């Protein structure tokens, strides 16, 4: 029989002509299964506990397993795409492996690398709880699957298979009409990301200990290749800072420290820290040091890259003169963009996708869908609006941020 264990006052919130009743039970933390009753409505049961995120994590890992390429997935597909090839110069190699893209059967370097990085971060935390050893083992296995693909599709001068478009299951026979052959590319920010991944894998993934030297060597190679070709975009600077800091921690070479500090200072140039046009948000980032374009992620998203870089710089160089600048940059982004920006979606408090300028969307006319979406956003001034979801240019790319996506 159910009994009442906690009661609280209902908070009423108005936002954009809508009325909401907020039932806040944050103060109640006793583990168990509960339901909420409000008036005549009772919710389904839900758990409160330390490990409520374990079920979704297992679900995500199962999804990644089902997306494996070049691997038999029981009930889904057999070993696949054994006839797709990648090349750089005269070096041709099979490039099946890793994971299929969520939308089709394509594969991409940064998608794999970002997934591996997230898995390894989670793995370090989960290993601290011995009761989660089964989940830890699955995380390590899946991260290693992705890392092996990153290694095997990377060439000796830093080039790698950045993107391989694949829409169908092929016949697995080389030399037939459905073969796909993809040329390797040198993409500096992906090289920095790959270098960070290689280093993390060499220390976190025990199952790849036999390839530790190979991972470290590839990390150095990718970093050196990126350093020769990188520009001043926010994502390049962020992953440049992260990979340089990790390389310094591993090898202690001052050139990595110098690069990390330089990237960190350049990252400051990409961030707005004043209240432009009197608007109440700041701390957001431009796409690069030129500060001409605001970051708007509408398909894949890299909005977490500067925060990962700033946190890694703070951890690696706690005694540096720039430490307070790094900390402040992260705090400003958190308090004055993420938190203030989420208020437009109160009481759901969804993080904002970005800040938008009216001047970027041209003159009004019936088919100017960008301007129409801009005007549907929350207007902060005559010239600026903020939106929870991006301004979409088509019906195909409907992403958002790494925190939430659209339903499309």
CSV table of C-alpha atoms in Angstrom, one decimal:
chain,number,residue,atom,x,y,z
A,1,UNK,CA,0.0,0.0,0.0
A,2,UNK,CA,1.3,3.4,-0.9
A,3,UNK,CA,1.9,6.0,1.8
A,4,UNK,CA,3.0,9.7,1.7
A,5,UNK,CA,6.7,10.2,2.4
A,6,UNK,CA,7.2,13.8,1.3
A,7,UNK,CA,5.0,16.8,0.6
A,8,UNK,CA,6.0,20.3,-0.7
A,9,UNK,CA,4.5,23.5,-2.0
A,10,UNK,CA,3.7,23.7,-5.7
A,11,UNK,CA,5.5,26.5,-7.5
A,12,UNK,CA,3.6,28.2,-10.4
A,13,UNK,CA,5.7,29.5,-13.3
A,14,UNK,CA,4.5,31.6,-16.3
A,15,UNK,CA,6.5,31.7,-19.5
A,16,UNK,CA,5.5,33.0,-22.9
A,17,UNK,CA,1.8,32.8,-22.2
A,18,UNK,CA,1.9,29.3,-20.7
A,19,UNK,CA,1.3,28.3,-17.1
A,20,UNK,CA,3.2,25.6,-15.4
A,21,UNK,CA,3.1,23.8,-12.0
A,22,UNK,CA,6.6,22.9,-10.8
A,23,UNK,CA,6.8,20.0,-8.4
A,24,UNK,CA,10.3,20.2,-6.9
A,25,UNK,CA,11.3,17.3,-4.7
A,26,UNK,CA,15.0,17.8,-4.9
A,27,UNK,CA,15.3,17.8,-1.1
A,28,UNK,CA,14.1,14.2,-0.9
A,29,UNK,CA,16.9,11.8,-1.6
A,30,UNK,CA,16.0,8.5,0.1
A,31,UNK,CA,16.6,5.5,-2.3
A,32,UNK,CA,13.6,3.6,-3.4
A,33,UNK,CA,10.7,3.6,-5.9
A,34,UNK,CA,8.2,6.4,-5.8
A,35,UNK,CA,5.3,8.1,-7.6
A,36,UNK,CA,4.2,11.8,-7.5
A,37,UNK,CA,0.6,12.8,-6.9
A,38,UNK,CA,-0.7,16.2,-7.9
A,39,UNK,CA,-4.4,16.7,-7.5
A,40,UNK,CA,-6.1,13.7,-9.2
A,41,UNK,CA,-3.0,12.8,-11.2
A,42,UNK,CA,-0.5,10.2,-10.2
A,43,UNK,CA,2.7,9.5,-12.2
A,44,UNK,CA,4.2,6.1,-13.0
A,45,UNK,CA,6.7,4.8,-10.5
A,46,UNK,CA,10.3,6.0,-10.9
A,47,UNK,CA,13.5,5.2,-8.9
A,48,UNK,CA,15.7,7.5,-6.7
A,49,UNK,CA,19.2,6.2,-6.2
A,50,UNK,CA,22.9,6.6,-6.8
A,51,UNK,CA,22.9,4.5,-10.0
A,52,UNK,CA,19.8,5.6,-11.9
A,53,UNK,CA,21.9,6.4,-15.0
A,54,UNK,CA,23.2,2.9,-15.3
A,55,UNK,CA,20.1,1.6,-17.3
A,56,UNK,CA,20.5,4.3,-20.0
A,57,UNK,CA,24.2,3.7,-20.2
A,58,UNK,CA,23.7,0.0,-20.8
A,59,UNK,CA,21.1,1.0,-23.5
A,60,UNK,CA,23.6,3.3,-25.2
A,61,UNK,CA,26.3,0.7,-25.2
A,62,UNK,CA,23.9,-1.9,-26.6
A,63,UNK,CA,23.0,0.6,-29.4
A,64,UNK,CA,26.7,1.1,-30.2
A,65,UNK,CA,27.2,-2.6,-30.3
A,66,UNK,CA,24.3,-2.9,-32.8
A,67,UNK,CA,26.0,-0.2,-34.9
A,68,UNK,CA,29.3,-2.1,-35.2
A,69,UNK,CA,30.7,-2.4,-38.8
A,70,UNK,CA,32.7,-5.4,-39.9
A,71,UNK,CA,31.3,-7.4,-37.0
A,72,UNK,CA,28.5,-9.9,-36.8
A,73,UNK,CA,25.6,-8.4,-34.8
A,74,UNK,CA,23.2,-11.3,-33.9
A,75,UNK,CA,19.8,-10.6,-35.3
A,76,UNK,CA,20.9,-7.5,-37.1
A,77,UNK,CA,23.5,-8.2,-39.7
A,78,UNK,CA,26.6,-10.4,-40.4
A,79,UNK,CA,30.2,-9.3,-40.9
A,80,UNK,CA,29.7,-6.3,-43.3
A,81,UNK,CA,31.5,-3.9,-45.7
A,82,UNK,CA,34.6,-6.1,-46.2
A,83,UNK,CA,35.0,-4.5,-49.6
A,84,UNK,CA,35.2,-0.8,-48.7
A,85,UNK,CA,38.7,0.6,-48.9
A,86,UNK,CA,40.6,3.7,-47.9
A,87,UNK,CA,43.8,5.0,-49.4
A,88,UNK,CA,46.6,7.6,-49.0
A,89,UNK,CA,49.1,7.7,-51.8
A,90,UNK,CA,49.9,4.0,-52.6
A,91,UNK,CA,48.7,2.7,-49.2
A,92,UNK,CA,45.3,1.0,-49.7
A,93,UNK,CA,43.6,-0.7,-46.7
A,94,UNK,CA,40.3,-2.1,-45.6
A,95,UNK,CA,38.4,0.5,-43.5
A,96,UNK,CA,35.4,-1.4,-42.2
A,97,UNK,CA,35.2,-1.5,-38.5
A,98,UNK,CA,34.1,1.1,-35.9
A,99,UNK,CA,30.5,2.0,-35.9
A,100,UNK,CA,27.9,2.9,-38.6
A,101,UNK,CA,26.6,6.4,-38.4
A,102,UNK,CA,23.2,6.5,-36.7
A,103,UNK,CA,21.4,7.7,-39.8
A,104,UNK,CA,22.9,5.4,-42.4
A,105,UNK,CA,26.0,3.1,-42.7
A,106,UNK,CA,28.6,5.8,-43.1
A,107,UNK,CA,31.6,6.2,-40.8
A,108,UNK,CA,33.4,9.3,-39.6
A,109,UNK,CA,36.6,9.9,-37.7
A,110,UNK,CA,35.4,12.6,-35.3
A,111,UNK,CA,32.2,10.8,-34.5
A,112,UNK,CA,34.1,7.7,-33.5
A,113,UNK,CA,36.8,9.7,-31.6
A,114,UNK,CA,34.2,11.8,-29.6
A,115,UNK,CA,32.3,8.6,-28.7
A,116,UNK,CA,35.5,6.9,-27.5
A,117,UNK,CA,36.5,10.0,-25.5
A,118,UNK,CA,33.2,10.1,-23.7
A,119,UNK,CA,33.3,6.4,-23.0
A,120,UNK,CA,36.7,6.6,-21.5
A,121,UNK,CA,35.7,9.5,-19.3
A,122,UNK,CA,32.7,7.5,-18.0
A,123,UNK,CA,34.9,4.4,-17.6
A,124,UNK,CA,37.2,6.2,-15.2
A,125,UNK,CA,34.3,7.2,-13.0
A,126,UNK,CA,32.5,3.9,-13.1
A,127,UNK,CA,35.6,1.9,-12.2
A,128,UNK,CA,35.6,3.6,-8.8
A,129,UNK,CA,32.5,1.5,-7.9
A,130,UNK,CA,33.3,-2.2,-7.7
A,131,UNK,CA,29.6,-3.1,-8.0
A,132,UNK,CA,29.7,-1.7,-11.6
A,133,UNK,CA,32.4,-4.0,-12.9
A,134,UNK,CA,30.1,-5.5,-15.5
A,135,UNK,CA,29.3,-2.1,-16.9
A,136,UNK,CA,33.0,-1.1,-16.8
A,137,UNK,CA,34.0,-4.1,-18.8
A,138,UNK,CA,31.4,-3.3,-21.5
A,139,UNK,CA,32.5,0.3,-21.6
A,140,UNK,CA,36.1,-0.7,-22.1
A,141,UNK,CA,35.3,-3.3,-24.7
A,142,UNK,CA,33.2,-0.8,-26.8
A,143,UNK,CA,35.7,2.0,-26.5
A,144,UNK,CA,38.5,-0.3,-27.6
A,145,UNK,CA,36.4,-1.3,-30.6
A,146,UNK,CA,36.2,2.3,-31.7
A,147,UNK,CA,39.9,3.0,-30.9
A,148,UNK,CA,41.1,0.1,-33.0
A,149,UNK,CA,39.2,1.6,-36.0
A,150,UNK,CA,40.8,5.0,-35.4
A,151,UNK,CA,44.3,3.4,-35.4
A,152,UNK,CA,43.7,1.3,-38.4
A,153,UNK,CA,42.3,4.1,-40.5
A,154,UNK,CA,45.2,6.5,-39.6
A,155,UNK,CA,48.2,6.7,-42.0
A,156,UNK,CA,51.8,7.4,-41.2
A,157,UNK,CA,51.8,11.2,-41.8
A,158,UNK,CA,48.7,12.1,-39.8
A,159,UNK,CA,46.2,11.6,-42.6
A,160,UNK,CA,43.1,9.5,-41.8
A,161,UNK,CA,39.7,8.5,-43.2
A,162,UNK,CA,37.7,11.5,-42.1
A,163,UNK,CA,34.4,10.5,-43.6
A,164,UNK,CA,33.3,7.5,-45.6
A,165,UNK,CA,29.8,7.7,-47.1
A,166,UNK,CA,28.0,4.4,-47.2
A,167,UNK,CA,24.2,3.9,-47.7
A,168,UNK,CA,23.9,0.2,-48.4
A,169,UNK,CA,25.1,-3.2,-47.2
A,170,UNK,CA,27.6,-4.3,-49.9
A,171,UNK,CA,28.2,-7.8,-51.2
A,172,UNK,CA,31.6,-8.1,-49.3
A,173,UNK,CA,33.4,-8.9,-52.6
A,174,UNK,CA,36.2,-6.7,-53.8
A,175,UNK,CA,36.0,-5.6,-57.4
A,176,UNK,CA,32.3,-5.5,-57.8
A,177,UNK,CA,30.0,-2.5,-58.6
A,178,UNK,CA,29.1,-1.7,-55.0
A,179,UNK,CA,32.7,-1.1,-53.8
A,180,UNK,CA,33.5,2.2,-52.1
A,181,UNK,CA,37.0,3.7,-52.1
A,182,UNK,CA,37.7,6.8,-49.9
A,183,UNK,CA,40.7,9.1,-49.9
A,184,UNK,CA,42.3,10.0,-46.6
A,185,UNK,CA,42.4,13.6,-45.5
A,186,UNK,CA,44.4,15.8,-43.1
A,187,UNK,CA,41.8,17.6,-40.9
A,188,UNK,CA,43.8,19.5,-38.1
A,189,UNK,CA,41.1,19.6,-35.4
A,190,UNK,CA,40.3,15.9,-36.0
A,191,UNK,CA,44.0,15.2,-35.6
A,192,UNK,CA,44.2,17.0,-32.3
A,193,UNK,CA,41.1,15.1,-31.1
A,194,UNK,CA,42.6,11.8,-32.3
A,195,UNK,CA,45.8,12.6,-30.4
A,196,UNK,CA,43.8,13.2,-27.2
A,197,UNK,CA,42.0,9.9,-27.8
A,198,UNK,CA,45.2,7.9,-28.4
A,199,UNK,CA,46.7,9.2,-25.2
A,200,UNK,CA,43.6,8.5,-23.1
A,201,UNK,CA,43.3,5.0,-24.6
A,202,UNK,CA,46.9,4.2,-23.8
A,203,UNK,CA,46.3,4.9,-20.1
A,204,UNK,CA,42.6,3.9,-19.6
A,205,UNK,CA,42.1,0.8,-21.8
A,206,UNK,CA,43.9,-2.1,-20.3
A,207,UNK,CA,42.7,-4.4,-23.0
A,208,UNK,CA,44.9,-2.3,-25.5
A,209,UNK,CA,48.0,-2.4,-23.3
A,210,UNK,CA,49.8,-4.4,-26.0
A,211,UNK,CA,49.3,-1.4,-28.4
A,212,UNK,CA,50.4,1.3,-25.9
A,213,UNK,CA,53.5,2.3,-27.8
A,214,UNK,CA,51.6,2.4,-31.0
A,215,UNK,CA,48.9,4.6,-29.5
A,216,UNK,CA,51.4,7.0,-28.0
A,217,UNK,CA,53.4,7.2,-31.2
A,218,UNK,CA,50.2,8.0,-33.2
A,219,UNK,CA,49.2,10.6,-30.7
A,220,UNK,CA,52.5,12.4,-31.3
A,221,UNK,CA,52.3,12.0,-35.1
A,222,UNK,CA,48.7,13.4,-35.2
A,223,UNK,CA,49.6,16.3,-33.0
A,224,UNK,CA,52.6,17.2,-35.1
A,225,UNK,CA,50.6,17.0,-38.3
A,226,UNK,CA,47.9,19.2,-36.9
A,227,UNK,CA,50.4,21.8,-35.7
A,228,UNK,CA,51.7,22.3,-39.2
A,229,UNK,CA,48.2,22.9,-40.7
A,230,UNK,CA,45.9,24.3,-38.0
A,231,UNK,CA,44.1,27.6,-38.2
A,232,UNK,CA,42.4,29.6,-35.5
A,233,UNK,CA,38.9,28.1,-35.3
A,234,UNK,CA,37.4,27.6,-31.9
A,235,UNK,CA,37.2,23.8,-32.3
A,236,UNK,CA,40.9,23.6,-33.5
A,237,UNK,CA,42.1,25.8,-30.6
A,238,UNK,CA,40.0,23.8,-28.0
A,239,UNK,CA,41.2,20.4,-29.1
A,240,UNK,CA,44.7,21.8,-29.7
A,241,UNK,CA,44.8,22.9,-26.1
A,242,UNK,CA,43.4,19.6,-24.8
A,243,UNK,CA,45.8,17.4,-26.7
A,244,UNK,CA,48.8,19.6,-25.9
A,245,UNK,CA,48.0,19.5,-22.2
A,246,UNK,CA,47.6,15.7,-22.3
A,247,UNK,CA,50.9,15.3,-24.2
A,248,UNK,CA,52.7,17.5,-21.7
A,249,UNK,CA,51.4,15.3,-18.8
A,250,UNK,CA,52.6,12.2,-20.6
A,251,UNK,CA,56.0,13.3,-21.9
A,252,UNK,CA,56.9,16.5,-20.0
A,253,UNK,CA,58.2,18.2,-23.1
A,254,UNK,CA,58.0,22.0,-22.8
A,255,UNK,CA,56.9,22.4,-26.5
A,256,UNK,CA,53.6,20.8,-25.5
A,257,UNK,CA,53.2,23.1,-22.6
A,258,UNK,CA,54.0,26.2,-24.7
A,259,UNK,CA,51.4,25.1,-27.3
A,260,UNK,CA,48.8,24.4,-24.7
A,261,UNK,CA,49.2,27.9,-23.1
A,262,UNK,CA,49.2,29.5,-26.6
A,263,UNK,CA,46.0,27.7,-27.6
A,264,UNK,CA,44.4,28.6,-24.3
A,265,UNK,CA,45.1,32.3,-24.8
A,266,UNK,CA,43.8,32.2,-28.3
A,267,UNK,CA,40.6,30.5,-27.0
A,268,UNK,CA,40.0,33.6,-24.9
A,269,UNK,CA,39.9,35.6,-28.1
A,270,UNK,CA,37.0,33.4,-29.3
A,271,UNK,CA,34.8,34.2,-26.3
A,272,UNK,CA,32.5,37.2,-25.7
A,273,UNK,CA,32.8,38.5,-22.2
A,274,UNK,CA,30.8,41.8,-22.4
A,275,UNK,CA,27.1,42.4,-22.6
A,276,UNK,CA,26.8,43.3,-26.2
A,277,UNK,CA,23.9,45.6,-27.1
A,278,UNK,CA,22.8,45.5,-23.5
A,279,UNK,CA,21.6,41.9,-23.7
A,280,UNK,CA,21.6,39.8,-20.4
A,281,UNK,CA,23.8,36.9,-21.7
A,282,UNK,CA,27.5,36.6,-22.4
A,283,UNK,CA,30.3,34.0,-22.2
A,284,UNK,CA,29.3,32.5,-25.6
A,285,UNK,CA,31.8,31.7,-28.3
A,286,UNK,CA,32.5,32.8,-31.8
A,287,UNK,CA,33.6,30.4,-34.5
A,288,UNK,CA,37.2,31.7,-34.3
A,289,UNK,CA,39.5,34.4,-33.3
A,290,UNK,CA,38.2,36.7,-36.0
A,291,UNK,CA,34.9,36.9,-34.0
A,292,UNK,CA,32.9,37.4,-37.2
A,293,UNK,CA,30.4,34.5,-36.8
A,294,UNK,CA,28.6,33.2,-33.7
A,295,UNK,CA,28.7,29.4,-33.1
A,296,UNK,CA,25.4,27.8,-34.2
A,297,UNK,CA,25.5,24.0,-34.2
A,298,UNK,CA,22.5,22.6,-36.2
A,299,UNK,CA,23.7,19.1,-37.1
A,300,UNK,CA,26.6,17.8,-35.2
A,301,UNK,CA,27.7,19.9,-32.2
A,302,UNK,CA,31.1,20.8,-30.8
A,303,UNK,CA,29.9,23.2,-28.1
A,304,UNK,CA,31.5,21.2,-25.4
A,305,UNK,CA,35.1,21.5,-26.8
A,306,UNK,CA,36.1,24.8,-25.2
A,307,UNK,CA,34.9,23.6,-21.7
A,308,UNK,CA,36.8,20.4,-22.0
A,309,UNK,CA,39.9,22.4,-23.0
A,310,UNK,CA,39.6,24.9,-20.2
A,311,UNK,CA,39.0,22.1,-17.6
A,312,UNK,CA,42.0,20.2,-18.9
A,313,UNK,CA,44.2,23.3,-18.8
A,314,UNK,CA,43.2,24.0,-15.2
A,315,UNK,CA,44.0,20.4,-14.1
A,316,UNK,CA,47.3,20.2,-15.9
A,317,UNK,CA,48.7,23.6,-15.1
A,318,UNK,CA,47.3,24.6,-11.7
A,319,UNK,CA,50.2,27.1,-11.0
A,320,UNK,CA,50.1,29.0,-14.2
A,321,UNK,CA,49.4,32.7,-14.3
A,322,UNK,CA,46.5,32.0,-16.8
A,323,UNK,CA,44.8,29.6,-14.4
A,324,UNK,CA,42.3,32.2,-13.1
A,325,UNK,CA,41.6,33.3,-16.7
A,326,UNK,CA,40.7,29.7,-17.7
A,327,UNK,CA,38.6,29.2,-14.6
A,328,UNK,CA,36.8,32.5,-15.2
A,329,UNK,CA,36.1,31.8,-18.9
A,330,UNK,CA,34.4,28.5,-17.9
A,331,UNK,CA,32.5,30.2,-15.1
A,332,UNK,CA,31.2,33.0,-17.3
A,333,UNK,CA,30.1,30.5,-19.9
A,334,UNK,CA,28.3,28.5,-17.3
A,335,UNK,CA,26.6,31.3,-15.3
A,336,UNK,CA,26.0,33.9,-18.0
A,337,UNK,CA,25.2,31.8,-21.0
A,338,UNK,CA,24.1,28.3,-20.1
A,339,UNK,CA,22.2,29.2,-16.9
A,340,UNK,CA,20.8,32.5,-18.0
A,341,UNK,CA,20.1,31.2,-21.5
A,342,UNK,CA,18.2,28.2,-20.1
A,343,UNK,CA,15.7,30.5,-18.4
A,344,UNK,CA,14.0,31.1,-21.8
A,345,UNK,CA,12.8,27.4,-21.5
A,346,UNK,CA,11.7,27.7,-17.9
A,347,UNK,CA,10.6,25.6,-16.1
A,348,UNK,CA,12.3,22.9,-18.3
A,349,UNK,CA,15.6,24.9,-18.3
A,350,UNK,CA,16.9,23.4,-21.6
A,351,UNK,CA,20.3,24.7,-22.4
A,352,UNK,CA,20.3,27.3,-25.3
A,353,UNK,CA,21.6,26.4,-28.7
A,354,UNK,CA,23.1,29.8,-29.3
A,355,UNK,CA,22.8,33.5,-29.7
A,356,UNK,CA,21.6,34.8,-33.1
A,357,UNK,CA,22.0,38.2,-34.8
A,358,UNK,CA,19.3,39.6,-36.9
A,359,UNK,CA,21.7,41.0,-39.4
A,360,UNK,CA,22.8,37.5,-40.4
A,361,UNK,CA,19.4,36.6,-41.9
A,362,UNK,CA,18.8,39.3,-44.5
A,363,UNK,CA,15.6,41.1,-45.5
A,364,UNK,CA,12.1,39.9,-44.7
A,365,UNK,CA,10.3,37.9,-47.4
A,366,UNK,CA,7.9,35.0,-47.5
A,367,UNK,CA,10.6,32.3,-48.1
A,368,UNK,CA,13.2,33.7,-45.6
A,369,UNK,CA,12.7,30.8,-43.2
A,370,UNK,CA,15.9,31.7,-41.4
A,371,UNK,CA,14.5,35.1,-40.5
A,372,UNK,CA,11.2,33.6,-39.6
A,373,UNK,CA,12.8,31.2,-37.1
A,374,UNK,CA,15.0,34.1,-35.8
A,375,UNK,CA,11.9,36.1,-35.0
A,376,UNK,CA,10.3,33.1,-33.3
A,377,UNK,CA,13.3,33.1,-30.9
A,378,UNK,CA,13.4,35.0,-27.6
A,379,UNK,CA,14.2,38.6,-28.5
A,380,UNK,CA,16.9,40.0,-26.3
A,381,UNK,CA,17.3,43.3,-28.1
A,382,UNK,CA,16.6,44.8,-31.5
A,383,UNK,CA,19.6,43.0,-32.9
A,384,UNK,CA,19.9,39.7,-30.9
A,385,UNK,CA,17.7,36.7,-30.1
A,386,UNK,CA,18.4,33.4,-28.2
A,387,UNK,CA,17.0,30.0,-29.1
A,388,UNK,CA,16.8,26.7,-27.4
A,389,UNK,CA,16.9,24.9,-30.8
A,390,UNK,CA,18.9,26.0,-33.8
A,391,UNK,CA,17.8,27.8,-36.9
A,392,UNK,CA,17.4,25.0,-39.4
A,393,UNK,CA,18.1,25.5,-43.1
A,394,UNK,CA,16.5,22.3,-44.3
A,395,UNK,CA,14.5,19.2,-43.3
A,396,UNK,CA,17.5,17.0,-43.2
A,397,UNK,CA,20.0,18.3,-40.6
A,398,UNK,CA,18.0,18.7,-37.4
A,399,UNK,CA,20.5,18.4,-34.6
A,400,UNK,CA,21.0,20.7,-31.6
A,401,UNK,CA,23.6,20.4,-28.9
A,402,UNK,CA,25.4,17.5,-27.2
A,403,UNK,CA,22.9,18.0,-24.3
A,404,UNK,CA,19.7,17.7,-26.2
A,405,UNK,CA,18.5,17.2,-29.8
A,406,UNK,CA,15.3,17.9,-31.6
A,407,UNK,CA,12.6,15.2,-32.0
A,408,UNK,CA,13.2,15.2,-35.8
